[in-house]
C-alpha cells in the first residue's frame, strides 16, 4: 500500500495535535485533583498513576472510535463502516 508524502505529513500533524491535547488533558486532570485535595499537591507517584489512568482511558476510547482532526474539521471515525 502506497501512502503519499502529503498524507503522511497530515497524519504526523494529527498525531502531534492529539499528543498536545493529551498533555493538556493530563494537566487539567492533575489540577482538578490538586484542587479537590486542597493546597497540597499529590505526591509525584500519585501524579504518575493519574497520568497513566488518563492515558489508558484515552487509548481505550481511541481504540473504539478514533478521533481525527484536520485543522478546524474534527471527525470521529467508525472503523466498521469505513471504506479502505
PDB file of N, CA and C in Angstrom:
ATOM      1  N   UNK A   1       0.838  -1.175   0.000  1.00  0.00           N
ATOM      2  CA  UNK A   1       0.000   0.000   0.000  1.00  0.00           C
ATOM      3  C   UNK A   1       0.886   1.242   0.000  1.00  0.00           C
ATOM      4  N   UNK A   2       0.699   2.077  -0.980  1.00  0.00           N
ATOM      5  CA  UNK A   2       1.478   3.300  -1.087  1.00  0.00           C
ATOM      6  C   UNK A   2       0.740   4.445  -0.403  1.00  0.00           C
ATOM      7  N   UNK A   3       1.467   5.197   0.370  1.00  0.00           N
ATOM      8  CA  UNK A   3       0.894   6.338   1.066  1.00  0.00           C
ATOM      9  C   UNK A   3       1.657   7.566   0.621  1.00  0.00           C
ATOM     10  N   UNK A   4       0.920   8.585   0.217  1.00  0.00           N
ATOM     11  CA  UNK A   4       1.577   9.781  -0.276  1.00  0.00           C
ATOM     12  C   UNK A   4       2.283  10.514   0.855  1.00  0.00           C
ATOM     13  N   UNK A   5       3.291  11.278   0.497  1.00  0.00           N
ATOM     14  CA  UNK A   5       4.020  12.065   1.485  1.00  0.00           C
ATOM     15  C   UNK A   5       3.126  13.109   2.142  1.00  0.00           C
ATOM     16  N   UNK A   6       2.185  13.662   1.376  1.00  0.00           N
ATOM     17  CA  UNK A   6       1.266  14.648   1.938  1.00  0.00           C
ATOM     18  C   UNK A   6       0.388  14.020   3.017  1.00  0.00           C
ATOM     19  N   UNK A   7      -0.104  12.826   2.737  1.00  0.00           N
ATOM     20  CA  UNK A   7      -0.941  12.129   3.718  1.00  0.00           C
ATOM     21  C   UNK A   7      -0.130  11.791   4.963  1.00  0.00           C
ATOM     22  N   UNK A   8       1.097  11.331   4.788  1.00  0.00           N
ATOM     23  CA  UNK A   8       1.964  11.028   5.930  1.00  0.00           C
ATOM     24  C   UNK A   8       2.205  12.280   6.761  1.00  0.00           C
ATOM     25  N   UNK A   9       2.418  13.406   6.097  1.00  0.00           N
ATOM     26  CA  UNK A   9       2.634  14.664   6.800  1.00  0.00           C
ATOM     27  C   UNK A   9       1.395  15.069   7.587  1.00  0.00           C
ATOM     28  N   UNK A  10       0.236  14.919   6.976  1.00  0.00           N
ATOM     29  CA  UNK A  10      -1.014  15.260   7.662  1.00  0.00           C
ATOM     30  C   UNK A  10      -1.250  14.346   8.853  1.00  0.00           C
ATOM     31  N   UNK A  11      -0.940  13.061   8.703  1.00  0.00           N
ATOM     32  CA  UNK A  11      -1.096  12.121   9.808  1.00  0.00           C
ATOM     33  C   UNK A  11      -0.155  12.468  10.961  1.00  0.00           C
ATOM     34  N   UNK A  12       1.070  12.874  10.640  1.00  0.00           N
ATOM     35  CA  UNK A  12       2.000  13.302  11.695  1.00  0.00           C
ATOM     36  C   UNK A  12       1.454  14.520  12.425  1.00  0.00           C
ATOM     37  N   UNK A  13       0.873  15.460  11.668  1.00  0.00           N
ATOM     38  CA  UNK A  13       0.278  16.646  12.285  1.00  0.00           C
ATOM     39  C   UNK A  13      -0.865  16.260  13.216  1.00  0.00           C
ATOM     40  N   UNK A  14      -1.676  15.300  12.794  1.00  0.00           N
ATOM     41  CA  UNK A  14      -2.788  14.830  13.625  1.00  0.00           C
ATOM     42  C   UNK A  14      -2.258  14.195  14.902  1.00  0.00           C
ATOM     43  N   UNK A  15      -1.238  13.364  14.772  1.00  0.00           N
ATOM     44  CA  UNK A  15      -0.659  12.711  15.945  1.00  0.00           C
ATOM     45  C   UNK A  15      -0.077  13.749  16.894  1.00  0.00           C
ATOM     46  N   UNK A  16       0.602  14.755  16.363  1.00  0.00           N
ATOM     47  CA  UNK A  16       1.145  15.820  17.205  1.00  0.00           C
ATOM     48  C   UNK A  16       0.042  16.583  17.925  1.00  0.00           C
ATOM     49  N   UNK A  17      -1.036  16.882  17.210  1.00  0.00           N
ATOM     50  CA  UNK A  17      -2.153  17.609  17.814  1.00  0.00           C
ATOM     51  C   UNK A  17      -2.801  16.778  18.919  1.00  0.00           C
ATOM     52  N   UNK A  18      -2.963  15.485  18.673  1.00  0.00           N
ATOM     53  CA  UNK A  18      -3.546  14.611  19.693  1.00  0.00           C
ATOM     54  C   UNK A  18      -2.636  14.505  20.915  1.00  0.00           C
ATOM     55  N   UNK A  19      -1.339  14.455  20.689  1.00  0.00           N
ATOM     56  CA  UNK A  19      -0.399  14.406  21.806  1.00  0.00           C
ATOM     57  C   UNK A  19      -0.500  15.668  22.650  1.00  0.00           C
ATOM     58  N   UNK A  20      -0.624  16.825  21.993  1.00  0.00           N
ATOM     59  CA  UNK A  20      -0.785  18.078  22.725  1.00  0.00           C
ATOM     60  C   UNK A  20      -2.068  18.071  23.536  1.00  0.00           C
ATOM     61  N   UNK A  21      -3.151  17.556  22.951  1.00  0.00           N
ATOM     62  CA  UNK A  21      -4.426  17.501  23.661  1.00  0.00           C
ATOM     63  C   UNK A  21      -4.348  16.569  24.864  1.00  0.00           C
ATOM     64  N   UNK A  22      -3.655  15.448  24.713  1.00  0.00           N
ATOM     65  CA  UNK A  22      -3.496  14.511  25.826  1.00  0.00           C
ATOM     66  C   UNK A  22      -2.729  15.191  26.960  1.00  0.00           C
ATOM     67  N   UNK A  23      -1.663  15.906  26.608  1.00  0.00           N
ATOM     68  CA  UNK A  23      -0.881  16.605  27.635  1.00  0.00           C
ATOM     69  C   UNK A  23      -1.730  17.638  28.365  1.00  0.00           C
ATOM     70  N   UNK A  24      -2.517  18.392  27.612  1.00  0.00           N
ATOM     71  CA  UNK A  24      -3.374  19.399  28.235  1.00  0.00           C
ATOM     72  C   UNK A  24      -4.425  18.748  29.124  1.00  0.00           C
ATOM     73  N   UNK A  25      -4.984  17.634  28.678  1.00  0.00           N
ATOM     74  CA  UNK A  25      -5.978  16.926  29.479  1.00  0.00           C
ATOM     75  C   UNK A  25      -5.353  16.384  30.756  1.00  0.00           C
ATOM     76  N   UNK A  26      -4.145  15.839  30.649  1.00  0.00           N
ATOM     77  CA  UNK A  26      -3.449  15.350  31.838  1.00  0.00           C
ATOM     78  C   UNK A  26      -3.242  16.485  32.835  1.00  0.00           C
ATOM     79  N   UNK A  27      -2.781  17.633  32.354  1.00  0.00           N
ATOM     80  CA  UNK A  27      -2.559  18.781  33.232  1.00  0.00           C
ATOM     81  C   UNK A  27      -3.862  19.230  33.878  1.00  0.00           C
ATOM     82  N   UNK A  28      -4.935  19.256  33.110  1.00  0.00           N
ATOM     83  CA  UNK A  28      -6.237  19.653  33.634  1.00  0.00           C
ATOM     84  C   UNK A  28      -6.694  18.689  34.729  1.00  0.00           C
ATOM     85  N   UNK A  29      -6.557  17.385  34.469  1.00  0.00           N
ATOM     86  CA  UNK A  29      -6.960  16.387  35.462  1.00  0.00           C
ATOM     87  C   UNK A  29      -6.129  16.524  36.734  1.00  0.00           C
ATOM     88  N   UNK A  30      -4.818  16.756  36.591  1.00  0.00           N
ATOM     89  CA  UNK A  30      -3.970  16.913  37.765  1.00  0.00           C
ATOM     90  C   UNK A  30      -4.356  18.155  38.563  1.00  0.00           C
ATOM     91  N   UNK A  31      -4.638  19.248  37.876  1.00  0.00           N
ATOM     92  CA  UNK A  31      -5.040  20.474  38.571  1.00  0.00           C
ATOM     93  C   UNK A  31      -6.372  20.273  39.292  1.00  0.00           C
ATOM     94  N   UNK A  32      -7.296  19.551  38.652  1.00  0.00           N
ATOM     95  CA  UNK A  32      -8.584  19.270  39.293  1.00  0.00           C
ATOM     96  C   UNK A  32      -8.382  18.422  40.549  1.00  0.00           C
ATOM     97  N   UNK A  33      -7.502  17.454  40.471  1.00  0.00           N
ATOM     98  CA  UNK A  33      -7.214  16.620  41.636  1.00  0.00           C
ATOM     99  C   UNK A  33      -6.582  17.454  42.739  1.00  0.00           C
ATOM    100  N   UNK A  34      -5.633  18.311  42.385  1.00  0.00           N
ATOM    101  CA  UNK A  34      -4.998  19.168  43.374  1.00  0.00           C
ATOM    102  C   UNK A  34      -6.015  20.085  44.036  1.00  0.00           C
ATOM    103  N   UNK A  35      -6.954  20.601  43.252  1.00  0.00           N
ATOM    104  CA  UNK A  35      -7.983  21.487  43.800  1.00  0.00           C
ATOM    105  C   UNK A  35      -8.857  20.725  44.791  1.00  0.00           C
ATOM    106  N   UNK A  36      -9.224  19.504  44.439  1.00  0.00           N
ATOM    107  CA  UNK A  36     -10.055  18.699  45.349  1.00  0.00           C
ATOM    108  C   UNK A  36      -9.309  18.354  46.627  1.00  0.00           C
ATOM    109  N   UNK A  37      -7.995  18.189  46.531  1.00  0.00           N
ATOM    110  CA  UNK A  37      -7.209  17.848  47.713  1.00  0.00           C
ATOM    111  C   UNK A  37      -6.867  19.076  48.547  1.00  0.00           C
ATOM    112  N   UNK A  38      -7.159  20.241  48.030  1.00  0.00           N
ATOM    113  CA  UNK A  38      -6.799  21.473  48.721  1.00  0.00           C
ATOM    114  C   UNK A  38      -5.490  21.999  48.186  1.00  0.00           C
ATOM    115  N   UNK A  39      -4.735  22.648  49.016  1.00  0.00           N
ATOM    116  CA  UNK A  39      -3.476  23.252  48.584  1.00  0.00           C
ATOM    117  C   UNK A  39      -2.353  22.230  48.462  1.00  0.00           C
ATOM    118  N   UNK A  40      -2.544  21.064  49.039  1.00  0.00           N
ATOM    119  CA  UNK A  40      -1.498  20.035  48.991  1.00  0.00           C
ATOM    120  C   UNK A  40      -1.507  19.342  47.635  1.00  0.00           C
ATOM    121  N   UNK A  41      -0.409  19.431  46.939  1.00  0.00           N
ATOM    122  CA  UNK A  41      -0.281  18.742  45.648  1.00  0.00           C
ATOM    123  C   UNK A  41      -0.079  17.254  45.911  1.00  0.00           C
ATOM    124  N   UNK A  42      -0.615  16.408  45.047  1.00  0.00           N
ATOM    125  CA  UNK A  42      -0.385  14.969  45.247  1.00  0.00           C
ATOM    126  C   UNK A  42       1.094  14.643  45.071  1.00  0.00           C
ATOM    127  N   UNK A  43       1.549  13.608  45.743  1.00  0.00           N
ATOM    128  CA  UNK A  43       2.948  13.210  45.580  1.00  0.00           C
ATOM    129  C   UNK A  43       3.233  12.813  44.133  1.00  0.00           C
ATOM    130  N   UNK A  44       4.500  12.831  43.787  1.00  0.00           N
ATOM    131  CA  UNK A  44       4.899  12.536  42.403  1.00  0.00           C
ATOM    132  C   UNK A  44       4.367  11.181  41.954  1.00  0.00           C
ATOM    133  N   UNK A  45       4.362  10.184  42.817  1.00  0.00           N
ATOM    134  CA  UNK A  45       3.859   8.854  42.461  1.00  0.00           C
ATOM    135  C   UNK A  45       2.392   8.895  42.087  1.00  0.00           C
ATOM    136  N   UNK A  46       1.603   9.691  42.831  1.00  0.00           N
ATOM    137  CA  UNK A  46       0.174   9.809  42.532  1.00  0.00           C
ATOM    138  C   UNK A  46      -0.035  10.509  41.195  1.00  0.00           C
ATOM    139  N   UNK A  47       0.796  11.498  40.900  1.00  0.00           N
ATOM    140  CA  UNK A  47       0.688  12.184  39.609  1.00  0.00           C
ATOM    141  C   UNK A  47       0.967  11.218  38.474  1.00  0.00           C
ATOM    142  N   UNK A  48       1.969  10.365  38.648  1.00  0.00           N
ATOM    143  CA  UNK A  48       2.307   9.409  37.599  1.00  0.00           C
ATOM    144  C   UNK A  48       1.159   8.411  37.393  1.00  0.00           C
ATOM    145  N   UNK A  49       0.578   7.927  38.483  1.00  0.00           N
ATOM    146  CA  UNK A  49      -0.538   6.984  38.382  1.00  0.00           C
ATOM    147  C   UNK A  49      -1.714   7.648  37.687  1.00  0.00           C
ATOM    148  N   UNK A  50      -2.004   8.899  38.044  1.00  0.00           N
ATOM    149  CA  UNK A  50      -3.107   9.618  37.420  1.00  0.00           C
ATOM    150  C   UNK A  50      -2.862   9.792  35.922  1.00  0.00           C
ATOM    151  N   UNK A  51      -1.655  10.123  35.543  1.00  0.00           N
ATOM    152  CA  UNK A  51      -1.331  10.263  34.121  1.00  0.00           C
ATOM    153  C   UNK A  51      -1.532   8.946  33.384  1.00  0.00           C
ATOM    154  N   UNK A  52      -1.118   7.848  33.993  1.00  0.00           N
ATOM    155  CA  UNK A  52      -1.292   6.534  33.352  1.00  0.00           C
ATOM    156  C   UNK A  52      -2.776   6.203  33.199  1.00  0.00           C
ATOM    157  N   UNK A  53      -3.592   6.529  34.208  1.00  0.00           N
ATOM    158  CA  UNK A  53      -5.023   6.266  34.113  1.00  0.00           C
ATOM    159  C   UNK A  53      -5.676   7.092  33.013  1.00  0.00           C
ATOM    160  N   UNK A  54      -5.275   8.359  32.907  1.00  0.00           N
ATOM    161  CA  UNK A  54      -5.821   9.226  31.858  1.00  0.00           C
ATOM    162  C   UNK A  54      -5.426   8.689  30.493  1.00  0.00           C
ATOM    163  N   UNK A  55      -4.171   8.321  30.321  1.00  0.00           N
ATOM    164  CA  UNK A  55      -3.720   7.786  29.034  1.00  0.00           C
ATOM    165  C   UNK A  55      -4.437   6.482  28.694  1.00  0.00           C
ATOM    166  N   UNK A  56      -4.627   5.611  29.677  1.00  0.00           N
ATOM    167  CA  UNK A  56      -5.323   4.343  29.431  1.00  0.00           C
ATOM    168  C   UNK A  56      -6.754   4.601  28.969  1.00  0.00           C
ATOM    169  N   UNK A  57      -7.430   5.564  29.613  1.00  0.00           N
ATOM    170  CA  UNK A  57      -8.805   5.894  29.225  1.00  0.00           C
ATOM    171  C   UNK A  57      -8.844   6.448  27.799  1.00  0.00           C
ATOM    172  N   UNK A  58      -7.925   7.355  27.489  1.00  0.00           N
ATOM    173  CA  UNK A  58      -7.897   7.926  26.140  1.00  0.00           C
ATOM    174  C   UNK A  58      -7.581   6.861  25.096  1.00  0.00           C
ATOM    175  N   UNK A  59      -6.679   5.944  25.422  1.00  0.00           N
ATOM    176  CA  UNK A  59      -6.342   4.885  24.475  1.00  0.00           C
ATOM    177  C   UNK A  59      -7.524   3.953  24.256  1.00  0.00           C
ATOM    178  N   UNK A  60      -8.254   3.642  25.315  1.00  0.00           N
ATOM    179  CA  UNK A  60      -9.405   2.748  25.142  1.00  0.00           C
ATOM    180  C   UNK A  60     -10.475   3.421  24.293  1.00  0.00           C
ATOM    181  N   UNK A  61     -10.643   4.723  24.462  1.00  0.00           N
ATOM    182  CA  UNK A  61     -11.605   5.439  23.616  1.00  0.00           C
ATOM    183  C   UNK A  61     -11.127   5.487  22.179  1.00  0.00           C
ATOM    184  N   UNK A  62      -9.839   5.686  21.985  1.00  0.00           N
ATOM    185  CA  UNK A  62      -9.285   5.772  20.628  1.00  0.00           C
ATOM    186  C   UNK A  62      -9.381   4.439  19.911  1.00  0.00           C
ATOM    187  N   UNK A  63      -9.290   3.335  20.644  1.00  0.00           N
ATOM    188  CA  UNK A  63      -9.373   2.021  20.016  1.00  0.00           C
ATOM    189  C   UNK A  63     -10.772   1.746  19.488  1.00  0.00           C
ATOM    190  N   UNK A  64     -11.794   2.296  20.131  1.00  0.00           N
ATOM    191  CA  UNK A  64     -13.155   2.024  19.697  1.00  0.00           C
ATOM    192  C   UNK A  64     -13.651   3.053  18.683  1.00  0.00           C
ATOM    193  N   UNK A  65     -13.318   4.311  18.867  1.00  0.00           N
ATOM    194  CA  UNK A  65     -13.767   5.367  17.955  1.00  0.00           C
ATOM    195  C   UNK A  65     -12.683   6.438  17.843  1.00  0.00           C
ATOM    196  N   UNK A  66     -11.700   6.215  16.975  1.00  0.00           N
ATOM    197  CA  UNK A  66     -10.617   7.186  16.842  1.00  0.00           C
ATOM    198  C   UNK A  66     -11.130   8.550  16.385  1.00  0.00           C
ATOM    199  N   UNK A  67     -10.513   9.584  16.921  1.00  0.00           N
ATOM    200  CA  UNK A  67     -10.865  10.949  16.536  1.00  0.00           C
ATOM    201  C   UNK A  67      -9.746  11.479  15.650  1.00  0.00           C
ATOM    202  N   UNK A  68     -10.123  11.978  14.493  1.00  0.00           N
ATOM    203  CA  UNK A  68      -9.152  12.533  13.557  1.00  0.00           C
ATOM    204  C   UNK A  68      -9.490  13.997  13.358  1.00  0.00           C
ATOM    205  N   UNK A  69      -8.475  14.841  13.416  1.00  0.00           N
ATOM    206  CA  UNK A  69      -8.702  16.272  13.282  1.00  0.00           C
ATOM    207  C   UNK A  69      -7.794  16.818  12.194  1.00  0.00           C
ATOM    208  N   UNK A  70      -8.372  17.543  11.249  1.00  0.00           N
ATOM    209  CA  UNK A  70      -7.614  18.231  10.220  1.00  0.00           C
ATOM    210  C   UNK A  70      -7.968  19.703  10.321  1.00  0.00           C
ATOM    211  N   UNK A  71      -7.154  20.448  11.031  1.00  0.00           N
ATOM    212  CA  UNK A  71      -7.430  21.869  11.212  1.00  0.00           C
ATOM    213  C   UNK A  71      -8.699  22.057  12.019  1.00  0.00           C
ATOM    214  N   UNK A  72      -9.648  22.799  11.475  1.00  0.00           N
ATOM    215  CA  UNK A  72     -10.891  23.087  12.189  1.00  0.00           C
ATOM    216  C   UNK A  72     -11.889  21.943  12.071  1.00  0.00           C
ATOM    217  N   UNK A  73     -11.624  20.998  11.186  1.00  0.00           N
ATOM    218  CA  UNK A  73     -12.552  19.889  10.964  1.00  0.00           C
ATOM    219  C   UNK A  73     -12.160  18.703  11.845  1.00  0.00           C
ATOM    220  N   UNK A  74     -13.078  18.254  12.683  1.00  0.00           N
ATOM    221  CA  UNK A  74     -12.839  17.086  13.537  1.00  0.00           C
ATOM    222  C   UNK A  74     -13.887  16.038  13.221  1.00  0.00           C
ATOM    223  N   UNK A  75     -13.455  14.804  13.124  1.00  0.00           N
ATOM    224  CA  UNK A  75     -14.364  13.731  12.748  1.00  0.00           C
ATOM    225  C   UNK A  75     -14.071  12.496  13.592  1.00  0.00           C
ATOM    226  N   UNK A  76     -15.125  11.820  14.030  1.00  0.00           N
ATOM    227  CA  UNK A  76     -14.973  10.550  14.731  1.00  0.00           C
ATOM    228  C   UNK A  76     -15.132   9.455  13.696  1.00  0.00           C
ATOM    229  N   UNK A  77     -14.116   8.623  13.588  1.00  0.00           N
ATOM    230  CA  UNK A  77     -14.133   7.574  12.582  1.00  0.00           C
ATOM    231  C   UNK A  77     -14.869   6.351  13.101  1.00  0.00           C
ATOM    232  N   UNK A  78     -15.684   5.763  12.253  1.00  0.00           N
ATOM    233  CA  UNK A  78     -16.330   4.495  12.557  1.00  0.00           C
ATOM    234  C   UNK A  78     -15.605   3.440  11.745  1.00  0.00           C
ATOM    235  N   UNK A  79     -14.768   2.655  12.402  1.00  0.00           N
ATOM    236  CA  UNK A  79     -13.903   1.723  11.685  1.00  0.00           C
ATOM    237  C   UNK A  79     -14.670   0.589  11.025  1.00  0.00           C
ATOM    238  N   UNK A  80     -15.852   0.284  11.523  1.00  0.00           N
ATOM    239  CA  UNK A  80     -16.612  -0.819  10.946  1.00  0.00           C
ATOM    240  C   UNK A  80     -17.221  -0.467   9.596  1.00  0.00           C
ATOM    241  N   UNK A  81     -17.538   0.806   9.372  1.00  0.00           N
ATOM    242  CA  UNK A  81     -18.163   1.202   8.115  1.00  0.00           C
ATOM    243  C   UNK A  81     -17.212   1.964   7.201  1.00  0.00           C
ATOM    244  N   UNK A  82     -15.974   2.160   7.636  1.00  0.00           N
ATOM    245  CA  UNK A  82     -15.016   2.919   6.828  1.00  0.00           C
ATOM    246  C   UNK A  82     -14.613   2.114   5.601  1.00  0.00           C
ATOM    247  N   UNK A  83     -14.477   2.816   4.500  1.00  0.00           N
ATOM    248  CA  UNK A  83     -14.026   2.181   3.262  1.00  0.00           C
ATOM    249  C   UNK A  83     -12.513   2.287   3.168  1.00  0.00           C
ATOM    250  N   UNK A  84     -11.846   1.211   2.726  1.00  0.00           N
ATOM    251  CA  UNK A  84     -10.375   1.265   2.605  1.00  0.00           C
ATOM    252  C   UNK A  84      -9.935   2.181   1.478  1.00  0.00           C
TER     253      UNK A  84
END
